[in-house]
Amino acid sequence: MTDLSQAELERDEQLGLMLREALAPHHEAAFLVRLRARLGKAQRARSWDEELARWFWRGLAAATAVVIMAGLGLTDQQLNLPDDQVVATEASFAGQLLQGRSPGVEVFLVTMRSSR
Amino acid sequence: MTGIDESALTRRAAQGDAEAFGILATEYAAMARRVAYSILEDREDADDAVQDGMASAWQAIGRFDLKRSFRPWLMSIVVNAARDLRRRRRVRTTEPLETVSAASRDDPAREVGAIDLGVKIKEALSQLPERQRLAVVLFDAEGYPQSEIAAMLGIPEGTVKSDVFHGRRLLRKLLGNVREEWND
């Protein structure tokens, strides 16, 4: 077991000073110039990131709105059909299946609507 | 401790004020370089790591919790950047880091007494395992409380205490009479 005395829990000022001096960095002014330049680059990258992030959410909201509106438009166009046309389409859906063909999605939607 | 209003500058920096962040970065640059050096044992690598860390901190400052203290947050990012760089360097280099004395690469003027003393300290420090080295530097040289060091390094406070204890013991043994030379 390690016995940690009170002295070990306090800072060793002399050791600290020795370490600070031994590890003291060189060419401080030159380093700070390089650091500022690097932060300037990071600033520009940050601005672009933020701008792109803003546009991403706006774009996503706009795309969602377009998809919803297009969906509503399609539904109205495809589903607001006269009843006789619905029956005809339903018949043609079943007919197409019986004939071994694959009916299109619009035929399927109309059939679904008439089943409700 | 320092002549800057850290919390006001941090608040401004978090709102995107580049000048405020620049002042904070300048204030803590020397400390960050010492801490990065104690991990990488190479001045150029340490400087690269500090720049990487500071740039990461600047990009993440918007998410910084203003209730926390800025300095340990920044240092933990610098520590991570230094460790990250060391991992990348290990992959690239064919020669193990331990075989090259860090001090011998950095200071050509070794014959000068003061530098020689510094070299002895750095060589002694390089004999410590990284975590002990970091714990001693952060506690004794940089003055962080052990609880903050624990949070910074992601280890229990008891481990930090033990690392400081063992690190100092080995350091004192390795340094021998350097302390007396230092006092002269």
Tab-separated table of N, CA, C and O in Angstrom, chain A residues 34-93:
chain	number	residue	atom	x	y	z
A	34	ARG	N	2.276	32.147	-35.325
A	34	ARG	CA	1.796	30.946	-36.014
A	34	ARG	C	0.435	30.510	-35.477
A	34	ARG	O	-0.461	30.125	-36.215
A	35	LEU	N	0.297	30.604	-34.148
A	35	LEU	CA	-0.961	30.193	-33.516
A	35	LEU	C	-2.116	31.073	-33.991
A	35	LEU	O	-3.192	30.574	-34.339
A	36	ARG	N	-1.879	32.394	-34.028
A	36	ARG	CA	-2.932	33.324	-34.470
A	36	ARG	C	-3.347	33.021	-35.919
A	36	ARG	O	-4.522	33.066	-36.261
A	37	ALA	N	-2.332	32.715	-36.749
A	37	ALA	CA	-2.626	32.399	-38.152
A	37	ALA	C	-3.476	31.140	-38.242
A	37	ALA	O	-4.444	31.064	-39.004
A	38	ARG	N	-3.123	30.157	-37.423
A	38	ARG	CA	-3.866	28.894	-37.436
A	38	ARG	C	-5.304	29.110	-36.963
A	38	ARG	O	-6.247	28.546	-37.509
A	39	LEU	N	-5.469	29.930	-35.937
A	39	LEU	CA	-6.817	30.212	-35.425
A	39	LEU	C	-7.632	30.979	-36.467
A	39	LEU	O	-8.836	30.775	-36.577
A	40	GLY	N	-6.943	31.838	-37.236
A	40	GLY	CA	-7.625	32.568	-38.307
A	40	GLY	C	-8.185	31.603	-39.344
A	40	GLY	O	-9.311	31.748	-39.800
A	41	LYS	N	-7.379	30.578	-39.680
A	41	LYS	CA	-7.830	29.563	-40.643
A	41	LYS	C	-9.019	28.799	-40.071
A	41	LYS	O	-9.995	28.523	-40.758
A	42	ALA	N	-8.893	28.428	-38.780
A	42	ALA	CA	-9.973	27.686	-38.115
A	42	ALA	C	-11.243	28.530	-38.083
A	42	ALA	O	-12.343	28.008	-38.208
A	43	GLN	N	-11.076	29.858	-37.943
A	43	GLN	CA	-12.219	30.774	-37.917
A	43	GLN	C	-12.972	30.721	-39.242
A	43	GLN	O	-14.187	30.634	-39.283
A	44	ARG	N	-12.186	30.728	-40.354
A	44	ARG	CA	-12.822	30.678	-41.673
A	44	ARG	C	-13.529	29.339	-41.873
A	44	ARG	O	-14.651	29.288	-42.349
A	45	ALA	N	-12.875	28.256	-41.425
A	45	ALA	CA	-13.491	26.933	-41.544
A	45	ALA	C	-14.776	26.873	-40.732
A	45	ALA	O	-15.784	26.334	-41.152
A	46	ARG	N	-14.711	27.491	-39.535
A	46	ARG	CA	-15.858	27.512	-38.635
A	46	ARG	C	-17.023	28.267	-39.278
A	46	ARG	O	-18.157	27.824	-39.247
A	47	SER	N	-16.712	29.412	-39.918
A	47	SER	CA	-17.766	30.200	-40.556
A	47	SER	C	-18.449	29.381	-41.652
A	47	SER	O	-19.663	29.367	-41.771
A	48	TRP	N	-17.631	28.688	-42.445
A	48	TRP	CA	-18.205	27.864	-43.508
A	48	TRP	C	-19.065	26.757	-42.941
A	48	TRP	O	-20.156	26.487	-43.445
A	49	ASP	N	-18.561	26.103	-41.893
A	49	ASP	CA	-19.324	25.013	-41.267
A	49	ASP	C	-20.670	25.515	-40.793
A	49	ASP	O	-21.706	24.883	-41.000
A	50	GLU	N	-20.645	26.676	-40.107
A	50	GLU	CA	-21.894	27.213	-39.572
A	50	GLU	C	-22.857	27.579	-40.695
A	50	GLU	O	-24.053	27.320	-40.612
A	51	GLU	N	-22.289	28.176	-41.764
A	51	GLU	CA	-23.119	28.580	-42.904
A	51	GLU	C	-23.750	27.343	-43.556
A	51	GLU	O	-24.947	27.315	-43.830
A	52	LEU	N	-22.922	26.308	-43.749
A	52	LEU	CA	-23.434	25.078	-44.365
A	52	LEU	C	-24.487	24.423	-43.487
A	52	LEU	O	-25.499	23.925	-43.978
A	53	ALA	N	-24.235	24.442	-42.159
A	53	ALA	CA	-25.196	23.843	-41.235
A	53	ALA	C	-26.531	24.578	-41.324
A	53	ALA	O	-27.596	23.956	-41.349
A	54	ARG	N	-26.449	25.934	-41.403
A	54	ARG	CA	-27.696	26.713	-41.508
A	54	ARG	C	-28.443	26.355	-42.795
A	54	ARG	O	-29.635	26.115	-42.794
A	55	TRP	N	-27.677	26.300	-43.902
A	55	TRP	CA	-28.305	25.977	-45.169
A	55	TRP	C	-28.837	24.553	-45.195
A	55	TRP	O	-29.843	24.273	-45.832
A	56	PHE	N	-28.167	23.654	-44.497
A	56	PHE	CA	-28.612	22.259	-44.465
A	56	PHE	C	-30.022	22.174	-43.898
A	56	PHE	O	-30.905	21.551	-44.470
A	57	TRP	N	-30.238	22.835	-42.746
A	57	TRP	CA	-31.563	22.747	-42.104
A	57	TRP	C	-32.625	23.440	-42.937
A	57	TRP	O	-33.741	22.963	-43.064
A	58	ARG	N	-32.244	24.593	-43.518
A	58	ARG	CA	-33.212	25.288	-44.388
A	58	ARG	C	-33.559	24.422	-45.591
A	58	ARG	O	-34.713	24.293	-45.977
A	59	GLY	N	-32.525	23.821	-46.173
A	59	GLY	CA	-32.714	22.962	-47.346
A	59	GLY	C	-33.579	21.770	-47.015
A	59	GLY	O	-34.475	21.389	-47.783
A	60	LEU	N	-33.318	21.182	-45.835
A	60	LEU	CA	-34.083	20.008	-45.425
A	60	LEU	C	-35.551	20.377	-45.232
A	60	LEU	O	-36.454	19.642	-45.671
A	61	ALA	N	-35.808	21.538	-44.603
A	61	ALA	CA	-37.183	21.984	-44.371
A	61	ALA	C	-37.881	22.224	-45.708
A	61	ALA	O	-39.027	21.798	-45.910
A	62	ALA	N	-37.160	22.875	-46.647
A	62	ALA	CA	-37.756	23.161	-47.956
A	62	ALA	C	-38.052	21.865	-48.706
A	62	ALA	O	-39.134	21.708	-49.287
A	63	ALA	N	-37.115	20.928	-48.667
A	63	ALA	CA	-37.296	19.656	-49.376
A	63	ALA	C	-38.478	18.890	-48.796
A	63	ALA	O	-39.277	18.299	-49.531
A	64	THR	N	-38.617	18.925	-47.452
A	64	THR	CA	-39.733	18.232	-46.800
A	64	THR	C	-41.054	18.839	-47.259
A	64	THR	O	-42.012	18.115	-47.582
A	65	ALA	N	-41.078	20.194	-47.300
A	65	ALA	CA	-42.307	20.877	-47.715
A	65	ALA	C	-42.669	20.499	-49.152
A	65	ALA	O	-43.837	20.215	-49.455
A	66	VAL	N	-41.652	20.447	-50.018
A	66	VAL	CA	-41.894	20.102	-51.431
A	66	VAL	C	-42.437	18.683	-51.544
A	66	VAL	O	-43.417	18.426	-52.260
A	67	VAL	N	-41.832	17.764	-50.772
A	67	VAL	CA	-42.264	16.360	-50.835
A	67	VAL	C	-43.714	16.237	-50.364
A	67	VAL	O	-44.534	15.544	-50.979
A	68	ILE	N	-44.050	16.951	-49.262
A	68	ILE	CA	-45.420	16.885	-48.732
A	68	ILE	C	-46.410	17.437	-49.755
A	68	ILE	O	-47.448	16.825	-50.042
A	69	MET	N	-46.045	18.606	-50.330
A	69	MET	CA	-46.953	19.224	-51.301
A	69	MET	C	-47.116	18.341	-52.530
A	69	MET	O	-48.222	18.181	-53.052
A	70	ALA	N	-46.015	17.763	-52.981
A	70	ALA	CA	-46.078	16.884	-54.154
A	70	ALA	C	-46.933	15.666	-53.849
A	70	ALA	O	-47.734	15.223	-54.673
A	71	GLY	N	-46.781	15.145	-52.625
A	71	GLY	CA	-47.566	13.982	-52.203
A	71	GLY	C	-49.042	14.304	-52.191
A	71	GLY	O	-49.873	13.534	-52.693
A	72	LEU	N	-49.379	15.492	-51.641
A	72	LEU	CA	-50.780	15.908	-51.578
A	72	LEU	C	-51.333	16.095	-52.980
A	72	LEU	O	-52.443	15.677	-53.288
A	73	GLY	N	-50.527	16.714	-53.843
A	73	GLY	CA	-50.951	16.956	-55.227
A	73	GLY	C	-51.220	15.649	-55.940
A	73	GLY	O	-52.237	15.476	-56.603
A	74	LEU	N	-50.330	14.689	-55.753
A	74	LEU	CA	-50.464	13.378	-56.398
A	74	LEU	C	-51.730	12.685	-55.926
A	74	LEU	O	-52.498	12.143	-56.700
A	75	THR	N	-51.932	12.768	-54.579
A	75	THR	CA	-53.095	12.100	-54.002
A	75	THR	C	-54.372	12.697	-54.596
A	75	THR	O	-55.264	11.977	-55.018
A	76	ASP	N	-54.399	14.054	-54.649
A	76	ASP	CA	-55.591	14.711	-55.177
A	76	ASP	C	-55.827	14.304	-56.620
A	76	ASP	O	-56.930	13.957	-57.014
A	77	GLN	N	-54.701	14.359	-57.382
A	77	GLN	CA	-54.817	14.077	-58.801
A	77	GLN	C	-55.245	12.636	-59.045
A	77	GLN	O	-56.102	12.363	-59.862
A	78	GLN	N	-54.626	11.740	-58.310
A	78	GLN	CA	-54.842	10.323	-58.569
A	78	GLN	C	-56.097	9.781	-57.896
A	78	GLN	O	-56.707	8.863	-58.405
A	79	LEU	N	-56.422	10.329	-56.772
A	79	LEU	CA	-57.501	9.709	-56.005
A	79	LEU	C	-58.861	10.366	-56.202
A	79	LEU	O	-59.870	9.768	-55.903
A	80	ASN	N	-58.877	11.634	-56.658
A	80	ASN	CA	-60.172	12.283	-56.879
A	80	ASN	C	-60.699	11.952	-58.278
A	80	ASN	O	-60.845	12.791	-59.140
A	81	LEU	N	-60.956	10.696	-58.447
A	81	LEU	CA	-61.444	10.249	-59.754
A	81	LEU	C	-62.936	9.943	-59.649
A	81	LEU	O	-63.425	9.563	-58.579
A	82	PRO	N	-63.657	10.078	-60.751
A	82	PRO	CA	-65.074	9.676	-60.726
A	82	PRO	C	-65.177	8.186	-60.428
A	82	PRO	O	-64.258	7.421	-60.742
A	83	ASP	N	-66.301	7.800	-59.807
A	83	ASP	CA	-66.449	6.414	-59.336
A	83	ASP	C	-66.342	5.389	-60.463
A	83	ASP	O	-65.764	4.328	-60.289
A	84	ASP	N	-66.888	5.755	-61.617
A	84	ASP	CA	-66.832	4.767	-62.704
A	84	ASP	C	-65.397	4.499	-63.159
A	84	ASP	O	-65.029	3.379	-63.477
A	85	GLN	N	-64.596	5.582	-63.081
A	85	GLN	CA	-63.182	5.428	-63.462
A	85	GLN	C	-62.465	4.555	-62.431
A	85	GLN	O	-61.597	3.758	-62.781
A	86	VAL	N	-62.853	4.740	-61.130
A	86	VAL	CA	-62.248	3.933	-60.064
A	86	VAL	C	-62.542	2.469	-60.300
A	86	VAL	O	-61.658	1.617	-60.236
A	87	VAL	N	-63.775	2.180	-60.587
A	87	VAL	CA	-64.170	0.790	-60.804
A	87	VAL	C	-63.394	0.212	-61.991
A	87	VAL	O	-62.872	-0.887	-61.937
A	88	ALA	N	-63.285	1.056	-63.019
A	88	ALA	CA	-62.567	0.599	-64.212
A	88	ALA	C	-61.114	0.310	-63.892
A	88	ALA	O	-60.557	-0.698	-64.311
A	89	THR	N	-60.523	1.218	-63.078
A	89	THR	CA	-59.122	1.046	-62.731
A	89	THR	C	-58.941	-0.193	-61.878
A	89	THR	O	-58.009	-0.968	-62.068
A	90	GLU	N	-59.903	-0.378	-60.919
A	90	GLU	CA	-59.834	-1.554	-60.041
A	90	GLU	C	-59.867	-2.827	-60.879
A	90	GLU	O	-59.095	-3.750	-60.675
A	91	ALA	N	-60.766	-2.771	-61.828
A	91	ALA	CA	-60.896	-3.945	-62.697
A	91	ALA	C	-59.619	-4.160	-63.481
A	91	ALA	O	-59.131	-5.274	-63.598
A	92	SER	N	-59.060	-3.047	-63.939
A	92	SER	CA	-57.848	-3.213	-64.745
A	92	SER	C	-56.669	-3.677	-63.883
A	92	SER	O	-55.809	-4.401	-64.346
A	93	PHE	N	-56.658	-3.258	-62.570
A	93	PHE	CA	-55.605	-3.707	-61.650
A	93	PHE	C	-55.666	-5.231	-61.512
A	93	PHE	O	-54.658	-5.931	-61.670
